[in-house]
Short mmCIF file of C-alpha atoms and ligand atoms in Angstrom, two decimals:
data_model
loop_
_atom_site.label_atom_id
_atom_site.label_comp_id
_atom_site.label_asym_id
_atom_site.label_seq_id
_atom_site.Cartn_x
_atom_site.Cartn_y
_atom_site.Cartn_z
CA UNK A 1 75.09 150.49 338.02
CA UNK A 2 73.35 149.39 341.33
CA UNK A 3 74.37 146.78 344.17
CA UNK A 4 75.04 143.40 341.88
CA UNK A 5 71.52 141.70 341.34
CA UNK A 6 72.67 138.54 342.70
CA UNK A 7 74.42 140.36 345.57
CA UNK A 8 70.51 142.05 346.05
CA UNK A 9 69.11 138.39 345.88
CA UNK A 10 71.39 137.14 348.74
CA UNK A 11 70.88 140.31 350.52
CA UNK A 12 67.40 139.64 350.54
CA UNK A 13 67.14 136.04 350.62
CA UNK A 14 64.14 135.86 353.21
CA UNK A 15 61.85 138.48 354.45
CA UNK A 16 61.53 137.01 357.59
CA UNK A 17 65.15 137.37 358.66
CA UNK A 18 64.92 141.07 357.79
CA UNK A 19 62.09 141.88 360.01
CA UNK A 20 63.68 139.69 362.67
CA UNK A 21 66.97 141.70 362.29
CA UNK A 22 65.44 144.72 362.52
CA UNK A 23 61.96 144.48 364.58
CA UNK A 24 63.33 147.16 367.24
CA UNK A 25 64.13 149.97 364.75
CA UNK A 26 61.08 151.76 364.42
CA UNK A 27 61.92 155.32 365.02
CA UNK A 28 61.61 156.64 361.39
CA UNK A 29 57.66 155.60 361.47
CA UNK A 30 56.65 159.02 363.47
CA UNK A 31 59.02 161.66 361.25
CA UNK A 32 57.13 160.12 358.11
CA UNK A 33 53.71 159.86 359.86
CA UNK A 34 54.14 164.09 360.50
CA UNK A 35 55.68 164.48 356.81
CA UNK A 36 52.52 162.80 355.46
CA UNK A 37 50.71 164.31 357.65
CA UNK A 38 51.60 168.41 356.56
CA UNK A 39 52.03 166.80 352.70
CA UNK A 40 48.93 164.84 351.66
CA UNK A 41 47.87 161.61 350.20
CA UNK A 42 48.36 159.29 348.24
CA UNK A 43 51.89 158.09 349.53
CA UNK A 44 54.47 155.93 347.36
CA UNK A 45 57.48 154.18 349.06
CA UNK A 46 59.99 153.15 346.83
CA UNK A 47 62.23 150.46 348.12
CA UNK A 48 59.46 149.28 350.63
CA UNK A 49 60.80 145.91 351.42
CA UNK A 50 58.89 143.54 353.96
CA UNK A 51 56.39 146.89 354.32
CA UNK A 52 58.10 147.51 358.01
CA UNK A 53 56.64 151.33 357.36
CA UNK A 54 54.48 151.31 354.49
CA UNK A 55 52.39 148.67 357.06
CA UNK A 56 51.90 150.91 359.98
CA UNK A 57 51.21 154.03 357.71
CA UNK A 58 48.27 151.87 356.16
CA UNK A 59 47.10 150.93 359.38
CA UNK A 60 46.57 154.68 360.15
CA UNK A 61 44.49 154.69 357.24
CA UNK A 62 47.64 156.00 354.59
CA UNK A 63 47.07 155.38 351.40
CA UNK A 64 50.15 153.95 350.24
CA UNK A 65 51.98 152.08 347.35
CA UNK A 66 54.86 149.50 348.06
CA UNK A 67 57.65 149.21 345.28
CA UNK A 68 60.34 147.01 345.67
CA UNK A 69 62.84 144.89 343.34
CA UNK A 70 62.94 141.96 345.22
CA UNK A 71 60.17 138.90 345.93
CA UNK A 72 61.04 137.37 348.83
CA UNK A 73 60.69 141.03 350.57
CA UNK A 74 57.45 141.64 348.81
CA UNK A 75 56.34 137.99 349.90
CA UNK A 76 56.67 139.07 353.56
CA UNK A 77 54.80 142.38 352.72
CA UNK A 78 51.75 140.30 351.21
CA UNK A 79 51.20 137.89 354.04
CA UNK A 80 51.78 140.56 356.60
CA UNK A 81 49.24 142.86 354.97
CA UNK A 82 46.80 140.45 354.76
CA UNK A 83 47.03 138.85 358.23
CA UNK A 84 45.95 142.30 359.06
CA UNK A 85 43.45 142.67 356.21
CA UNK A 86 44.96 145.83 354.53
CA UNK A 87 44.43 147.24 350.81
CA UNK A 88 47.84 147.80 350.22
CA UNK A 89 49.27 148.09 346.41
CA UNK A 90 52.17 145.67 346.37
CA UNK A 91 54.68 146.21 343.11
CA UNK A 92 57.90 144.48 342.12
CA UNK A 93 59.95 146.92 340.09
CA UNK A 94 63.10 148.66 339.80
CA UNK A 95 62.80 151.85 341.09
CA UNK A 96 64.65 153.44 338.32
CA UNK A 97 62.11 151.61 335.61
CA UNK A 98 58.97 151.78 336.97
CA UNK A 99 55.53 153.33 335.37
CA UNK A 100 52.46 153.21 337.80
CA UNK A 101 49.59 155.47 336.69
CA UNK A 102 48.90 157.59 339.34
CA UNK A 103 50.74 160.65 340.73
CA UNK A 104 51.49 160.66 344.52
CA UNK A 105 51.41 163.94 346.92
CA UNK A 106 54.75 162.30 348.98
CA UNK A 107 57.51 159.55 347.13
CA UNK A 108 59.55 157.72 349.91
CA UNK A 109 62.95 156.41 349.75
CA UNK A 110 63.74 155.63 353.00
CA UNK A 111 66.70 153.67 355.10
CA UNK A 112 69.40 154.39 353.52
CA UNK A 113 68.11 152.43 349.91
CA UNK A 114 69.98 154.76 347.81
CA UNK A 115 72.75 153.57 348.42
CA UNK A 116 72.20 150.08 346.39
CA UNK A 117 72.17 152.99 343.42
CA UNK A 118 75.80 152.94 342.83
CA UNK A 119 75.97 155.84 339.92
CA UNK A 120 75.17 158.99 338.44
CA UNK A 121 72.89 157.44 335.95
CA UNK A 122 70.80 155.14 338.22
CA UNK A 123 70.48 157.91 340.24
CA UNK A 124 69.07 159.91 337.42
CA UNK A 125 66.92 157.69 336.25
CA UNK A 126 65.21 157.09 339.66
CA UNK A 127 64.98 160.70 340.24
CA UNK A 128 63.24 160.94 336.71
CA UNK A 129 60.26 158.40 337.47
CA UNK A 130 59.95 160.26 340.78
CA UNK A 131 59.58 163.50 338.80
CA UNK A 132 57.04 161.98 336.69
CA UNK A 133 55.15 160.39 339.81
CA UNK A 134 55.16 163.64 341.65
CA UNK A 135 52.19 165.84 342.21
CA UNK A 136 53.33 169.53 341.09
CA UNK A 137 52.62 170.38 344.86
CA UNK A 138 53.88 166.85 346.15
CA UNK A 139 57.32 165.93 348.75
CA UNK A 140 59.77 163.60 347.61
CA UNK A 141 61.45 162.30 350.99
CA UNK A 142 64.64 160.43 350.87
CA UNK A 143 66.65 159.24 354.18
CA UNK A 144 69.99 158.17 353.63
CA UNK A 145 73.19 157.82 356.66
CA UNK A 146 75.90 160.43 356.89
CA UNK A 147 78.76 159.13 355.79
CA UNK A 148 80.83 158.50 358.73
CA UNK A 149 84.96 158.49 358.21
CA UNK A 150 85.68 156.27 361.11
CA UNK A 151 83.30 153.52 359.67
CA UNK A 152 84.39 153.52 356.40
CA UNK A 153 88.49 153.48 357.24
CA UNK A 154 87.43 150.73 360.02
CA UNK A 155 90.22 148.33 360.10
CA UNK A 156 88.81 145.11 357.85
CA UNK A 157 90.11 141.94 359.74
CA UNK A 158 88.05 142.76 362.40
CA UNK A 159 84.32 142.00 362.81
CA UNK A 160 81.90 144.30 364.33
CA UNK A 161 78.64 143.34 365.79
CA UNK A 162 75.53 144.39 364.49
CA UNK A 163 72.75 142.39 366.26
CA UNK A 164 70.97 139.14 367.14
CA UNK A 165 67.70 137.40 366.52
CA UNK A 166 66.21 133.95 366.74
CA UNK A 167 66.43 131.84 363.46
CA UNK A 168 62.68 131.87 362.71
CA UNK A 169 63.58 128.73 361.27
CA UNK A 170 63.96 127.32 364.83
CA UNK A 171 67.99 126.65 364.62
CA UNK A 172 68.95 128.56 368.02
CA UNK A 173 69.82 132.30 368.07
CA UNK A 174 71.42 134.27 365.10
CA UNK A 175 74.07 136.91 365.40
CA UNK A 176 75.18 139.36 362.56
CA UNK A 177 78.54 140.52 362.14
CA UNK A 178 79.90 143.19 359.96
CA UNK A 179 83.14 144.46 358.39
CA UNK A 180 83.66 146.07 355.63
CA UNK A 181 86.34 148.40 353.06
CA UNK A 182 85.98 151.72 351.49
CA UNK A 183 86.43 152.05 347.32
CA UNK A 184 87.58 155.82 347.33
CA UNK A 185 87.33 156.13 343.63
CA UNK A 186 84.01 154.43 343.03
CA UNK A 187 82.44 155.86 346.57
CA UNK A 188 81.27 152.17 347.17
CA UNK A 189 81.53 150.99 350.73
CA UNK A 190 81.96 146.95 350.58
CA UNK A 191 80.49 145.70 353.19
CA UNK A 192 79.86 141.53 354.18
CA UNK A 193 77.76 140.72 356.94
CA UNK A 194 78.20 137.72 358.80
CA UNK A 195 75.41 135.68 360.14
CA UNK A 196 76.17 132.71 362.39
CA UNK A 197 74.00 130.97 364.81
CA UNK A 198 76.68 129.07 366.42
CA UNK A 199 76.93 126.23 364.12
CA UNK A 200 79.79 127.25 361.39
CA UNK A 201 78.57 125.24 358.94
CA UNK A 202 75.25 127.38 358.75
CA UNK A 203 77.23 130.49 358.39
CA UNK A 204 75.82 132.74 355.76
CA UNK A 205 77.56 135.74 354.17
CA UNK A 206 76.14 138.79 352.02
CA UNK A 207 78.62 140.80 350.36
CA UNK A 208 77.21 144.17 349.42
CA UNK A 209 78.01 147.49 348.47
CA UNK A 210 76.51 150.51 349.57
CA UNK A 211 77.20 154.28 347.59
CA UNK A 212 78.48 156.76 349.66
CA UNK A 213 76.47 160.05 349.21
CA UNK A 214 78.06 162.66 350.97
CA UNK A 215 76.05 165.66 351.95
CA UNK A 216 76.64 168.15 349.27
CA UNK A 217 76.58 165.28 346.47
CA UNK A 218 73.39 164.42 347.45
CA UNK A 219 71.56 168.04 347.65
CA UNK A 220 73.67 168.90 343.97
CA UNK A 221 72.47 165.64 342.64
CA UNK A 222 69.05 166.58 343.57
CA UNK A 223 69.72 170.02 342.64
CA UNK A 224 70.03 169.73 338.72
CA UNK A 225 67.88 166.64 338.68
CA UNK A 226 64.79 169.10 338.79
CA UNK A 227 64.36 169.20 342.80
CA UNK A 228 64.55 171.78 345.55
CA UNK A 229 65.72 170.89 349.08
CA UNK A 230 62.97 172.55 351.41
CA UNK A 231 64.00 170.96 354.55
CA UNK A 232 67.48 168.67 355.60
CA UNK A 233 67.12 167.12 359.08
CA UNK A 234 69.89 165.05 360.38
CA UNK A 235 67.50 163.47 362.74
CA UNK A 236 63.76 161.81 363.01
CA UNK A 237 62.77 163.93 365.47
CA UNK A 238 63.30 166.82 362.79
CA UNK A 239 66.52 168.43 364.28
CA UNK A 240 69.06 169.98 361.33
CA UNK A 241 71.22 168.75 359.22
CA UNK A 242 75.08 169.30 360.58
CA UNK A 243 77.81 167.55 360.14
CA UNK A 244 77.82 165.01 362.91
CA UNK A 245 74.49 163.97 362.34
CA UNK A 246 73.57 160.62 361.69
CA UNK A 247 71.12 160.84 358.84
CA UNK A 248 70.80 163.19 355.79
CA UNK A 249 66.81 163.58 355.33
CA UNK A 250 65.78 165.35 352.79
CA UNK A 251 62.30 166.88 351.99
CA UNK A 252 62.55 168.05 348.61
CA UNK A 253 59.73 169.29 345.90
CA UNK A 254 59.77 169.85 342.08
CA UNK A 255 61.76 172.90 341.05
CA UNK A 256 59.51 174.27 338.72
CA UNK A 257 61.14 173.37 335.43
CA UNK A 258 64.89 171.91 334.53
C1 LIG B 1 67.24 148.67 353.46
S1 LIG B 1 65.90 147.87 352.63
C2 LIG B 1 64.60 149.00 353.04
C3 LIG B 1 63.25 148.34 353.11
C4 LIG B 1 62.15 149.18 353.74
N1 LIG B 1 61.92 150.44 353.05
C5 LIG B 1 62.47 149.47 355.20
O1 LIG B 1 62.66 150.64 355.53
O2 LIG B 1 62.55 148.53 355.97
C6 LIG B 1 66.29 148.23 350.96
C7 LIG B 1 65.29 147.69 349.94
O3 LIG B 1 65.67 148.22 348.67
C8 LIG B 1 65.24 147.29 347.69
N2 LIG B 1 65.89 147.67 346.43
C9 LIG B 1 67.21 147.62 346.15
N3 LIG B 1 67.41 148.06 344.89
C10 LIG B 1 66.19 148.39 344.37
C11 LIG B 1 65.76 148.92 343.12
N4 LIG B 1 66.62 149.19 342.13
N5 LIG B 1 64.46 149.14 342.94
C12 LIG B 1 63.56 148.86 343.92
N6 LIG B 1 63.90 148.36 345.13
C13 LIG B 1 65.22 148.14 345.36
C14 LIG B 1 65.65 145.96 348.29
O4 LIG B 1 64.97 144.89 347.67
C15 LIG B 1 65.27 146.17 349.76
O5 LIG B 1 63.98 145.68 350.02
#
């Protein structure tokens, strides 16, 4: 199972509200600049979205490959890459389907896009095509947020703000809202986000749910899925993994067999 399709298609309605929403986060860029860096080319990112790294990586002359499951993200990617005239290789797919004929020396999954892989067998049948992308001496790098208690048992009337940005469709200033409730037994984290620009009427709401990896789920699931955790940072600027950190990233490589 994965995030509903249709939940995915309202998630991701327009490209331009998602680089809008998040224009200031931009931290992640340098951790995977150094990880490409010590790791080699060429570079696939799986779940790249509107390209908001896989664009900056290419301007520094990455060779990279964008994957993504949904248009209207890839449609930003496009017209952003070529306003700046760069080869980039666009491709709409599910990241737990695809075939591209190439093998890469570092796979991406970064921000957290795990989590729209809601079981064991999506899981496993991402980690498979990465397997079969992977050089033998290649990284496979996924980022995804420690699961923090006192989000997920938030109290659900309430609504918790997440940000602003102008409509780019010129209809004032848009703020995003959040709240959200925890399915213990599935591990899914329901979350709706709220966006309102003042005008009720033009409120729009997503309704998503995001998987819950917690941290020793994730390394096992890696683990006997054929990979072998060389690094876990619970920060960009490379600090460990401990319990209070915010991110689990993982720099994994091929255990040699399963
Ligand atoms: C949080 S965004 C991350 C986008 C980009 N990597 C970034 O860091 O800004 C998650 C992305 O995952 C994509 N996605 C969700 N499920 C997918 C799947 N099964 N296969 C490929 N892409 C998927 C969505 O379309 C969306 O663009």
């Amino acid at each position: 199972m994965h995030t509903k399709p249709s939940d995915i298609d309202n998630m991701y309605w327009d490209g331009r509200h998602y680089d809008l929403d998040n224009k200031d986060f931009v931290e992640d860029i340098p951790f995977y600049i150094r990880q490409i860096a010590r790791h080699g080319l060429p570079v696939l990112e799986l779940a790249c979205g509107t390209g908001r790294i896989t664009i900056p990586l290419a301007e520094k002359g990455i060779d990279i490959t964008g994957l993504d499951i949904t248009e209207p993200m890839l449609a930003q990617a496009r017209v952003k890459a070529a306003t700046k005239q760069l080869d980039i290789t666009w491709i709409k797919a599910d990241c737990r389907k695809f075939t591209v004929h190439r093998t890469f020396k570092v796979i991406l999954f970064p921000f957290n896009s795990i989590g729209h892989l809601h079981d064991r067998e999506s899981v496993e049948q991402c980690f498979a095509r990465v397997r079969e992308h992977l050089a033998d001496d290649g990284r496979f790098i996924i980022d995804m947020y420690n699961p923090d208690l006192r989000i997920l048992t938030r109290d659900p009337t309430k609504y918790y703000p997440l940000g602003e940005y102008p409509d780019p469709d010129g209809h004032g200033q848009i703020k995003v809202f959040e709240n959200n409730t925890y399915d213990g037994k599935k591990q899914i984290n329901q979350i709706t986000w709220y966006y309102r620009n003042g005008r009720q009427e033009n409120e729009r709401t997503v309704r998503w749910g995001s998987r819950i990896y917690y941290p020793q789920e994730l390394d096992t699931l890696l683990h006997y899925n054929g990979f072998t955790i060389e690094e876990k940072y619970g920060f960009y600027d490379e600090r460990p993994f401990t319990a209070m950190a915010p991110k689990q990233l993982i720099v994994c490589r091929k255990s040699p067999s399963l």
